[in-house]
Amino acid sequence: MPITGSVGRGGANVPADVAQVQELLNLRVGEMGLQPLPTNGVIDNATMAAIGRYQSLVLGGRSDGRVDPNGRTWTALADTQPTTLLRDRLRAQAALPRLSGAAWFNANEARFPNSDRVADLAPAFATQTSSFIAALQRAGATVRVSATLRNRNRAWIMHYAWQVAHGAVQPGAVPANPEVDILWDHGDPTVSRRAAQAMVNLFHIAFKPSLTSNHIEGTAIDMTISWDGPIDILDAAGQTHKIDQPRSGNTNTDLHAVGATYGLLKLASDPPHWSANGR
């Protein structure tokens, strides 16, 4: 029979209505990765979370943890035909691995690799970088490259993991990315933020990641440069420069000036970072 009032977050939560929704959710709850609900008519966090997860995993919309009479969630939930229940269960099973969090990141990280290869940089900047590194090595410096091209989709994941974890974007409002099969909305705001925070922790993110950067465009490189004694290095015009202390590419401004002749500008606030525009 139809419910008489809304059930869930902010609802009227008449006990008979709550119990009915709990019973209907229990027909799908196992495939949604949740424990069966007590059918006691008492609204609680577990029931609201199950409603939200049904909305997110099965219905594929934004979750609000609420079932309204004659609303989309009630209409779908009240349909208990065997074919409908099978469809709902299959949808939930398919969507469950897409939920954001540490498990998703560990399973999918390899699909979005960053690079430490100079050849993967934008062509013009790759040529400039190769020339500068060659000059450094001829002079006797040691160069260790740690990062070049950043995967655009990896940057997107990092950006929205941070946004969701910090409450800047609601999980259900993250724009779709057809190249990243992830579901940020777990059906419960607290659980969604916790899962996003787990990804932030795995990425070791300290500041909000940008969707645009020189690394994403292939016009930046992170590299550590060192030398054991004074070196003579040629700039891009063929002029020789004697470089000595401090013997670190992070802080030696004389070396920074040489790098600039090749089109590599040093970002002083980021020790290993060089780019085409100094950012």
PDB file of C-alpha atoms in Angstrom:
ATOM      1  CA  MET A   1       0.000   0.000   0.000  1.00  0.00           C
ATOM      2  CA  PRO A   2       1.224   3.568  -0.631  1.00  0.00           C
ATOM      3  CA  ILE A   3       3.011   5.454   2.100  1.00  0.00           C
ATOM      4  CA  THR A   4       1.095   8.326   3.664  1.00  0.00           C
ATOM      5  CA  GLY A   5       4.018  10.692   4.095  1.00  0.00           C
ATOM      6  CA  SER A   6       7.670  11.143   3.303  1.00  0.00           C
ATOM      7  CA  VAL A   7      10.212   8.753   4.806  1.00  0.00           C
ATOM      8  CA  GLY A   8      13.873   9.514   5.484  1.00  0.00           C
ATOM      9  CA  ARG A   9      15.927  12.644   5.916  1.00  0.00           C
ATOM     10  CA  GLY A  10      13.598  15.510   6.894  1.00  0.00           C
ATOM     11  CA  GLY A  11      10.490  13.366   6.326  1.00  0.00           C
ATOM     12  CA  ALA A  12       7.296  12.848   8.318  1.00  0.00           C
ATOM     13  CA  ASN A  13       8.524   9.329   9.174  1.00  0.00           C
ATOM     14  CA  VAL A  14       5.254   7.753  10.226  1.00  0.00           C
ATOM     15  CA  PRO A  15       6.333   4.401  11.746  1.00  0.00           C
ATOM     16  CA  ALA A  16       4.137   2.297   9.419  1.00  0.00           C
ATOM     17  CA  ASP A  17       5.579   4.104   6.384  1.00  0.00           C
ATOM     18  CA  VAL A  18       9.141   3.723   7.644  1.00  0.00           C
ATOM     19  CA  ALA A  19       8.652   0.005   8.226  1.00  0.00           C
ATOM     20  CA  GLN A  20       7.289  -0.433   4.712  1.00  0.00           C
ATOM     21  CA  VAL A  21      10.258   1.371   3.153  1.00  0.00           C
ATOM     22  CA  GLN A  22      12.645  -0.695   5.287  1.00  0.00           C
ATOM     23  CA  GLU A  23      11.037  -3.908   4.025  1.00  0.00           C
ATOM     24  CA  LEU A  24      11.316  -2.794   0.406  1.00  0.00           C
ATOM     25  CA  LEU A  25      14.940  -1.749   0.827  1.00  0.00           C
ATOM     26  CA  ASN A  26      15.775  -5.128   2.347  1.00  0.00           C
ATOM     27  CA  LEU A  27      14.855  -6.725  -0.991  1.00  0.00           C
ATOM     28  CA  ARG A  28      17.897  -4.962  -2.513  1.00  0.00           C
ATOM     29  CA  VAL A  29      20.146  -4.066   0.420  1.00  0.00           C
ATOM     30  CA  GLY A  30      22.614  -6.957   0.111  1.00  0.00           C
ATOM     31  CA  GLU A  31      23.603  -6.040  -3.436  1.00  0.00           C
ATOM     32  CA  MET A  32      24.122  -2.450  -2.293  1.00  0.00           C
ATOM     33  CA  GLY A  33      26.838  -3.541   0.140  1.00  0.00           C
ATOM     34  CA  LEU A  34      24.746  -2.866   3.256  1.00  0.00           C
ATOM     35  CA  GLN A  35      23.403  -4.929   6.130  1.00  0.00           C
ATOM     36  CA  PRO A  36      19.657  -5.732   6.339  1.00  0.00           C
ATOM     37  CA  LEU A  37      17.624  -3.076   8.101  1.00  0.00           C
ATOM     38  CA  PRO A  38      15.446  -3.727  11.151  1.00  0.00           C
ATOM     39  CA  THR A  39      11.833  -3.362  10.027  1.00  0.00           C
ATOM     40  CA  ASN A  40      10.828  -1.625  13.246  1.00  0.00           C
ATOM     41  CA  GLY A  41       9.461   1.598  11.766  1.00  0.00           C
ATOM     42  CA  VAL A  42      12.162   3.664  13.454  1.00  0.00           C
ATOM     43  CA  ILE A  43      13.977   6.063  11.155  1.00  0.00           C
ATOM     44  CA  ASP A  44      17.734   5.977  11.719  1.00  0.00           C
ATOM     45  CA  ASN A  45      20.999   6.740   9.925  1.00  0.00           C
ATOM     46  CA  ALA A  46      21.178   3.230   8.468  1.00  0.00           C
ATOM     47  CA  THR A  47      17.754   3.570   6.859  1.00  0.00           C
ATOM     48  CA  MET A  48      18.497   7.027   5.448  1.00  0.00           C
ATOM     49  CA  ALA A  49      21.842   5.778   4.143  1.00  0.00           C
ATOM     50  CA  ALA A  50      20.148   2.808   2.468  1.00  0.00           C
ATOM     51  CA  ILE A  51      17.621   5.121   0.813  1.00  0.00           C
ATOM     52  CA  GLY A  52      20.436   7.338  -0.423  1.00  0.00           C
ATOM     53  CA  ARG A  53      22.464   4.413  -1.705  1.00  0.00           C
ATOM     54  CA  TYR A  54      19.427   3.029  -3.549  1.00  0.00           C
ATOM     55  CA  GLN A  55      18.992   6.419  -5.208  1.00  0.00           C
ATOM     56  CA  SER A  56      22.663   6.639  -6.153  1.00  0.00           C
ATOM     57  CA  LEU A  57      23.482   3.054  -7.152  1.00  0.00           C
ATOM     58  CA  VAL A  58      20.170   1.833  -8.551  1.00  0.00           C
ATOM     59  CA  LEU A  59      18.312   4.931  -9.740  1.00  0.00           C
ATOM     60  CA  GLY A  60      21.457   6.745 -10.813  1.00  0.00           C
ATOM     61  CA  GLY A  61      20.505  10.165  -9.526  1.00  0.00           C
ATOM     62  CA  ARG A  62      21.525  12.510  -6.748  1.00  0.00           C
ATOM     63  CA  SER A  63      20.681  11.088  -3.363  1.00  0.00           C
ATOM     64  CA  ASP A  64      18.778  12.943  -0.673  1.00  0.00           C
ATOM     65  CA  GLY A  65      18.000   9.985   1.614  1.00  0.00           C
ATOM     66  CA  ARG A  66      14.269  10.565   1.368  1.00  0.00           C
ATOM     67  CA  VAL A  67      11.290   8.764  -0.147  1.00  0.00           C
ATOM     68  CA  ASP A  68       8.270  10.920  -1.011  1.00  0.00           C
ATOM     69  CA  PRO A  69       4.765   9.584  -1.766  1.00  0.00           C
ATOM     70  CA  ASN A  70       4.344   9.189  -5.538  1.00  0.00           C
ATOM     71  CA  GLY A  71       7.930  10.382  -6.026  1.00  0.00           C
ATOM     72  CA  ARG A  72      10.510   8.742  -8.272  1.00  0.00           C
ATOM     73  CA  THR A  73      12.161   6.813  -5.455  1.00  0.00           C
ATOM     74  CA  TRP A  74       8.880   5.485  -4.062  1.00  0.00           C
ATOM     75  CA  THR A  75       7.602   4.462  -7.506  1.00  0.00           C
ATOM     76  CA  ALA A  76      10.768   2.500  -8.202  1.00  0.00           C
ATOM     77  CA  LEU A  77      11.075   1.011  -4.723  1.00  0.00           C
ATOM     78  CA  ALA A  78       7.442  -0.130  -4.594  1.00  0.00           C
ATOM     79  CA  ASP A  79       7.825  -2.137  -7.807  1.00  0.00           C
ATOM     80  CA  THR A  80       8.582  -5.625  -6.522  1.00  0.00           C
ATOM     81  CA  GLN A  81       8.070  -7.627  -9.692  1.00  0.00           C
ATOM     82  CA  PRO A  82      10.768 -10.322  -9.982  1.00  0.00           C
ATOM     83  CA  THR A  83      12.179  -8.751 -13.140  1.00  0.00           C
ATOM     84  CA  THR A  84      12.361  -5.346 -11.440  1.00  0.00           C
ATOM     85  CA  LEU A  85      14.089  -6.740  -8.375  1.00  0.00           C
ATOM     86  CA  LEU A  86      16.590  -8.584 -10.564  1.00  0.00           C
ATOM     87  CA  ARG A  87      17.287  -5.400 -12.541  1.00  0.00           C
ATOM     88  CA  ASP A  88      17.768  -3.389  -9.342  1.00  0.00           C
ATOM     89  CA  ARG A  89      20.131  -5.983  -7.902  1.00  0.00           C
ATOM     90  CA  LEU A  90      22.198  -6.133 -11.071  1.00  0.00           C
ATOM     91  CA  ARG A  91      22.426  -2.347 -11.209  1.00  0.00           C
ATOM     92  CA  ALA A  92      23.567  -2.222  -7.592  1.00  0.00           C
ATOM     93  CA  GLN A  93      26.148  -4.967  -8.144  1.00  0.00           C
ATOM     94  CA  ALA A  94      27.524  -3.155 -11.189  1.00  0.00           C
ATOM     95  CA  ALA A  95      27.657   0.234  -9.448  1.00  0.00           C
ATOM     96  CA  LEU A  96      29.175  -0.912  -6.145  1.00  0.00           C
ATOM     97  CA  PRO A  97      32.787  -1.188  -7.431  1.00  0.00           C
ATOM     98  CA  ARG A  98      32.484   2.341  -8.838  1.00  0.00           C
ATOM     99  CA  LEU A  99      32.103   3.917  -5.398  1.00  0.00           C
ATOM    100  CA  SER A 100      34.936   6.307  -4.616  1.00  0.00           C
ATOM    101  CA  GLY A 101      37.470   5.582  -1.907  1.00  0.00           C
ATOM    102  CA  ALA A 102      40.746   3.821  -1.246  1.00  0.00           C
ATOM    103  CA  ALA A 103      39.613   0.557  -2.854  1.00  0.00           C
ATOM    104  CA  TRP A 104      38.570   2.355  -6.055  1.00  0.00           C
ATOM    105  CA  PHE A 105      41.864   4.235  -6.205  1.00  0.00           C
ATOM    106  CA  ASN A 106      43.953   1.096  -5.704  1.00  0.00           C
ATOM    107  CA  ALA A 107      41.979  -0.769  -8.372  1.00  0.00           C
ATOM    108  CA  ASN A 108      42.129   2.038 -10.942  1.00  0.00           C
ATOM    109  CA  GLU A 109      45.341   3.978 -10.321  1.00  0.00           C
ATOM    110  CA  ALA A 110      47.211   2.213 -13.132  1.00  0.00           C
ATOM    111  CA  ARG A 111      44.667   3.518 -15.666  1.00  0.00           C
ATOM    112  CA  PHE A 112      45.748   7.120 -15.024  1.00  0.00           C
ATOM    113  CA  PRO A 113      49.569   7.097 -14.940  1.00  0.00           C
ATOM    114  CA  ASN A 114      51.716  10.180 -14.625  1.00  0.00           C
ATOM    115  CA  SER A 115      55.022  10.283 -16.493  1.00  0.00           C
ATOM    116  CA  ASP A 116      58.633  11.026 -15.675  1.00  0.00           C
ATOM    117  CA  ARG A 117      59.749  10.849 -19.335  1.00  0.00           C
ATOM    118  CA  VAL A 118      60.994  14.008 -21.020  1.00  0.00           C
ATOM    119  CA  ALA A 119      59.729  12.623 -24.332  1.00  0.00           C
ATOM    120  CA  ASP A 120      56.142  12.834 -23.028  1.00  0.00           C
ATOM    121  CA  LEU A 121      56.306  16.604 -22.612  1.00  0.00           C
ATOM    122  CA  ALA A 122      54.849  18.999 -25.183  1.00  0.00           C
ATOM    123  CA  PRO A 123      57.148  18.769 -28.244  1.00  0.00           C
ATOM    124  CA  ALA A 124      58.728  22.235 -28.111  1.00  0.00           C
ATOM    125  CA  PHE A 125      59.229  22.141 -24.352  1.00  0.00           C
ATOM    126  CA  ALA A 126      60.592  18.576 -24.587  1.00  0.00           C
ATOM    127  CA  THR A 127      63.250  19.785 -27.030  1.00  0.00           C
ATOM    128  CA  GLN A 128      64.205  22.712 -24.785  1.00  0.00           C
ATOM    129  CA  THR A 129      64.319  20.472 -21.712  1.00  0.00           C
ATOM    130  CA  SER A 130      66.434  17.828 -23.444  1.00  0.00           C
ATOM    131  CA  SER A 131      68.922  20.482 -24.513  1.00  0.00           C
ATOM    132  CA  PHE A 132      69.197  21.898 -20.988  1.00  0.00           C
ATOM    133  CA  ILE A 133      69.627  18.458 -19.408  1.00  0.00           C
ATOM    134  CA  ALA A 134      72.257  17.541 -21.986  1.00  0.00           C
ATOM    135  CA  ALA A 135      74.192  20.725 -21.182  1.00  0.00           C
ATOM    136  CA  LEU A 136      73.984  19.936 -17.462  1.00  0.00           C
ATOM    137  CA  GLN A 137      75.232  16.406 -17.946  1.00  0.00           C
ATOM    138  CA  ARG A 138      78.088  17.484 -20.228  1.00  0.00           C
ATOM    139  CA  ALA A 139      79.156  19.892 -17.502  1.00  0.00           C
ATOM    140  CA  GLY A 140      79.227  17.053 -14.954  1.00  0.00           C
ATOM    141  CA  ALA A 141      75.969  17.726 -13.100  1.00  0.00           C
ATOM    142  CA  THR A 142      73.645  14.942 -11.961  1.00  0.00           C
ATOM    143  CA  VAL A 143      70.009  15.250 -13.055  1.00  0.00           C
ATOM    144  CA  ARG A 144      67.187  13.164 -11.596  1.00  0.00           C
ATOM    145  CA  VAL A 145      63.747  13.671 -13.164  1.00  0.00           C
ATOM    146  CA  SER A 146      60.802  12.881 -10.889  1.00  0.00           C
ATOM    147  CA  ALA A 147      57.800  14.138 -12.876  1.00  0.00           C
ATOM    148  CA  THR A 148      56.935  15.462 -16.318  1.00  0.00           C
ATOM    149  CA  LEU A 149      53.464  15.010 -17.831  1.00  0.00           C
ATOM    150  CA  ARG A 150      50.557  14.721 -15.385  1.00  0.00           C
ATOM    151  CA  ASN A 151      47.625  12.601 -16.534  1.00  0.00           C
ATOM    152  CA  ARG A 152      44.658  14.922 -17.130  1.00  0.00           C
ATOM    153  CA  ASN A 153      42.139  12.480 -15.695  1.00  0.00           C
ATOM    154  CA  ARG A 154      44.308  11.802 -12.655  1.00  0.00           C
ATOM    155  CA  ALA A 155      44.342  15.555 -12.023  1.00  0.00           C
ATOM    156  CA  TRP A 156      40.536  15.577 -12.363  1.00  0.00           C
ATOM    157  CA  ILE A 157      40.247  12.779  -9.797  1.00  0.00           C
ATOM    158  CA  MET A 158      42.592  14.556  -7.383  1.00  0.00           C
ATOM    159  CA  HIS A 159      40.721  17.843  -7.797  1.00  0.00           C
ATOM    160  CA  TYR A 160      37.278  16.426  -7.044  1.00  0.00           C
ATOM    161  CA  ALA A 161      38.491  14.119  -4.274  1.00  0.00           C
ATOM    162  CA  TRP A 162      39.690  17.272  -2.533  1.00  0.00           C
ATOM    163  CA  GLN A 163      36.489  19.198  -3.330  1.00  0.00           C
ATOM    164  CA  VAL A 164      34.166  16.473  -2.048  1.00  0.00           C
ATOM    165  CA  ALA A 165      36.296  15.750   1.027  1.00  0.00           C
ATOM    166  CA  HIS A 166      36.230  19.418   2.010  1.00  0.00           C
ATOM    167  CA  GLY A 167      32.525  19.916   1.294  1.00  0.00           C
ATOM    168  CA  ALA A 168      33.160  22.375  -1.533  1.00  0.00           C
ATOM    169  CA  VAL A 169      31.157  20.233  -3.974  1.00  0.00           C
ATOM    170  CA  GLN A 170      28.321  17.883  -3.121  1.00  0.00           C
ATOM    171  CA  PRO A 171      29.089  14.291  -4.170  1.00  0.00           C
ATOM    172  CA  GLY A 172      26.117  14.127  -6.509  1.00  0.00           C
ATOM    173  CA  ALA A 173      27.075  17.432  -8.146  1.00  0.00           C
ATOM    174  CA  VAL A 174      30.506  16.393  -9.425  1.00  0.00           C
ATOM    175  CA  PRO A 175      30.386  16.825 -13.219  1.00  0.00           C
ATOM    176  CA  ALA A 176      30.477  13.633 -15.230  1.00  0.00           C
ATOM    177  CA  ASN A 177      33.742  12.562 -16.791  1.00  0.00           C
ATOM    178  CA  PRO A 178      33.146   9.850 -19.420  1.00  0.00           C
ATOM    179  CA  GLU A 179      36.780   8.724 -19.094  1.00  0.00           C
ATOM    180  CA  VAL A 180      36.636   8.146 -15.327  1.00  0.00           C
ATOM    181  CA  ASP A 181      34.158   5.534 -14.102  1.00  0.00           C
ATOM    182  CA  ILE A 182      33.721   6.660 -10.500  1.00  0.00           C
ATOM    183  CA  LEU A 183      30.683   7.239  -8.301  1.00  0.00           C
ATOM    184  CA  TRP A 184      31.291   9.925  -5.671  1.00  0.00           C
ATOM    185  CA  ASP A 185      27.830   9.730  -4.088  1.00  0.00           C
ATOM    186  CA  HIS A 186      27.624   6.860  -1.566  1.00  0.00           C
ATOM    187  CA  GLY A 187      24.104   7.844  -0.585  1.00  0.00           C
ATOM    188  CA  ASP A 188      25.255   9.388   2.690  1.00  0.00           C
ATOM    189  CA  PRO A 189      27.072  12.756   2.785  1.00  0.00           C
ATOM    190  CA  THR A 190      29.355  11.763   5.652  1.00  0.00           C
ATOM    191  CA  VAL A 191      30.339   8.448   4.040  1.00  0.00           C
ATOM    192  CA  SER A 192      30.908  10.180   0.689  1.00  0.00           C
ATOM    193  CA  ARG A 193      33.221  12.767   2.240  1.00  0.00           C
ATOM    194  CA  ARG A 194      35.080  10.082   4.197  1.00  0.00           C
ATOM    195  CA  ALA A 195      35.690   8.070   1.008  1.00  0.00           C
ATOM    196  CA  ALA A 196      36.944  11.155  -0.818  1.00  0.00           C
ATOM    197  CA  GLN A 197      39.238  11.977   2.102  1.00  0.00           C
ATOM    198  CA  ALA A 198      40.716   8.473   1.894  1.00  0.00           C
ATOM    199  CA  MET A 199      41.683   9.252  -1.701  1.00  0.00           C
ATOM    200  CA  VAL A 200      43.144  12.614  -0.678  1.00  0.00           C
ATOM    201  CA  ASN A 201      45.277  10.761   1.854  1.00  0.00           C
ATOM    202  CA  LEU A 202      46.453   8.231  -0.731  1.00  0.00           C
ATOM    203  CA  PHE A 203      47.400  11.038  -3.111  1.00  0.00           C
ATOM    204  CA  HIS A 204      49.208  12.862  -0.254  1.00  0.00           C
ATOM    205  CA  ILE A 205      47.439  16.072  -1.298  1.00  0.00           C
ATOM    206  CA  ALA A 206      48.257  19.119   0.840  1.00  0.00           C
ATOM    207  CA  PHE A 207      46.585  21.843  -1.267  1.00  0.00           C
ATOM    208  CA  LYS A 208      43.583  21.907  -3.600  1.00  0.00           C
ATOM    209  CA  PRO A 209      44.723  20.415  -6.935  1.00  0.00           C
ATOM    210  CA  SER A 210      44.078  22.447 -10.058  1.00  0.00           C
ATOM    211  CA  LEU A 211      42.329  21.195 -13.174  1.00  0.00           C
ATOM    212  CA  THR A 212      44.833  23.138 -15.254  1.00  0.00           C
ATOM    213  CA  SER A 213      48.593  23.269 -14.765  1.00  0.00           C
ATOM    214  CA  ASN A 214      51.850  23.257 -16.665  1.00  0.00           C
ATOM    215  CA  HIS A 215      52.333  19.606 -15.750  1.00  0.00           C
ATOM    216  CA  ILE A 216      48.975  18.746 -17.327  1.00  0.00           C
ATOM    217  CA  GLU A 217      49.858  20.738 -20.452  1.00  0.00           C
ATOM    218  CA  GLY A 218      53.287  19.087 -20.669  1.00  0.00           C
ATOM    219  CA  THR A 219      55.191  22.325 -20.109  1.00  0.00           C
ATOM    220  CA  ALA A 220      56.735  21.606 -16.698  1.00  0.00           C
ATOM    221  CA  ILE A 221      59.277  19.232 -15.224  1.00  0.00           C
ATOM    222  CA  ASP A 222      60.284  18.357 -11.669  1.00  0.00           C
ATOM    223  CA  MET A 223      63.972  17.510 -11.469  1.00  0.00           C
ATOM    224  CA  THR A 224      66.729  17.504  -8.881  1.00  0.00           C
ATOM    225  CA  ILE A 225      70.077  18.870 -10.084  1.00  0.00           C
ATOM    226  CA  SER A 226      73.330  18.613  -8.132  1.00  0.00           C
ATOM    227  CA  TRP A 227      77.100  18.785  -8.729  1.00  0.00           C
ATOM    228  CA  ASP A 228      80.173  18.007  -6.642  1.00  0.00           C
ATOM    229  CA  GLY A 229      82.426  20.901  -7.629  1.00  0.00           C
ATOM    230  CA  PRO A 230      82.474  24.012  -9.830  1.00  0.00           C
ATOM    231  CA  ILE A 231      81.101  23.301 -13.317  1.00  0.00           C
ATOM    232  CA  ASP A 232      81.265  25.137 -16.636  1.00  0.00           C
ATOM    233  CA  ILE A 233      77.966  24.990 -18.496  1.00  0.00           C
ATOM    234  CA  LEU A 234      76.944  26.333 -21.884  1.00  0.00           C
ATOM    235  CA  ASP A 235      73.763  28.360 -22.183  1.00  0.00           C
ATOM    236  CA  ALA A 236      71.480  28.096 -25.211  1.00  0.00           C
ATOM    237  CA  ALA A 237      73.537  30.723 -27.069  1.00  0.00           C
ATOM    238  CA  GLY A 238      76.775  28.814 -26.513  1.00  0.00           C
ATOM    239  CA  GLN A 239      78.150  31.094 -23.792  1.00  0.00           C
ATOM    240  CA  THR A 240      80.026  29.429 -20.906  1.00  0.00           C
ATOM    241  CA  HIS A 241      78.969  30.036 -17.298  1.00  0.00           C
ATOM    242  CA  LYS A 242      80.878  28.897 -14.213  1.00  0.00           C
ATOM    243  CA  ILE A 243      78.448  27.552 -11.602  1.00  0.00           C
ATOM    244  CA  ASP A 244      79.469  26.679  -8.068  1.00  0.00           C
ATOM    245  CA  GLN A 245      77.749  27.242  -4.710  1.00  0.00           C
ATOM    246  CA  PRO A 246      75.065  26.473  -3.708  1.00  0.00           C
ATOM    247  CA  ARG A 247      75.394  23.161  -5.511  1.00  0.00           C
ATOM    248  CA  SER A 248      71.682  22.570  -5.949  1.00  0.00           C
ATOM    249  CA  GLY A 249      69.460  23.342  -8.891  1.00  0.00           C
ATOM    250  CA  ASN A 250      66.720  24.245  -6.428  1.00  0.00           C
ATOM    251  CA  THR A 251      68.472  27.332  -5.080  1.00  0.00           C
ATOM    252  CA  ASN A 252      71.322  28.334  -7.399  1.00  0.00           C
ATOM    253  CA  THR A 253      70.124  31.482  -9.151  1.00  0.00           C
ATOM    254  CA  ASP A 254      73.087  31.451 -11.558  1.00  0.00           C
ATOM    255  CA  LEU A 255      71.912  28.087 -12.847  1.00  0.00           C
ATOM    256  CA  HIS A 256      68.342  29.397 -13.014  1.00  0.00           C
ATOM    257  CA  ALA A 257      69.565  32.123 -15.363  1.00  0.00           C
ATOM    258  CA  VAL A 258      71.195  29.519 -17.593  1.00  0.00           C
ATOM    259  CA  GLY A 259      68.002  27.432 -17.598  1.00  0.00           C
ATOM    260  CA  ALA A 260      66.033  30.496 -18.692  1.00  0.00           C
ATOM    261  CA  THR A 261      68.096  30.731 -21.886  1.00  0.00           C
ATOM    262  CA  TYR A 262      66.761  27.280 -22.805  1.00  0.00           C
ATOM    263  CA  GLY A 263      63.175  28.309 -22.019  1.00  0.00           C
ATOM    264  CA  LEU A 264      63.013  26.634 -18.592  1.00  0.00           C
ATOM    265  CA  LEU A 265      62.026  29.032 -15.822  1.00  0.00           C
ATOM    266  CA  LYS A 266      62.519  28.118 -12.171  1.00  0.00           C
ATOM    267  CA  LEU A 267      59.649  28.365  -9.672  1.00  0.00           C
ATOM    268  CA  ALA A 268      61.496  29.303  -6.487  1.00  0.00           C
ATOM    269  CA  SER A 269      58.653  28.258  -4.170  1.00  0.00           C
ATOM    270  CA  ASP A 270      58.618  24.691  -5.522  1.00  0.00           C
ATOM    271  CA  PRO A 271      62.151  23.262  -5.159  1.00  0.00           C
ATOM    272  CA  PRO A 272      62.300  20.804  -8.096  1.00  0.00           C
ATOM    273  CA  HIS A 273      59.884  22.607 -10.432  1.00  0.00           C
ATOM    274  CA  TRP A 274      60.838  24.205 -13.785  1.00  0.00           C
ATOM    275  CA  SER A 275      58.325  25.279 -16.414  1.00  0.00           C
ATOM    276  CA  ALA A 276      57.799  27.226 -19.614  1.00  0.00           C
ATOM    277  CA  ASN A 277      56.330  30.235 -17.780  1.00  0.00           C
ATOM    278  CA  GLY A 278      57.766  30.009 -14.260  1.00  0.00           C
ATOM    279  CA  ARG A 279      54.507  28.806 -12.697  1.00  0.00           C
TER     280      ARG A 279
END
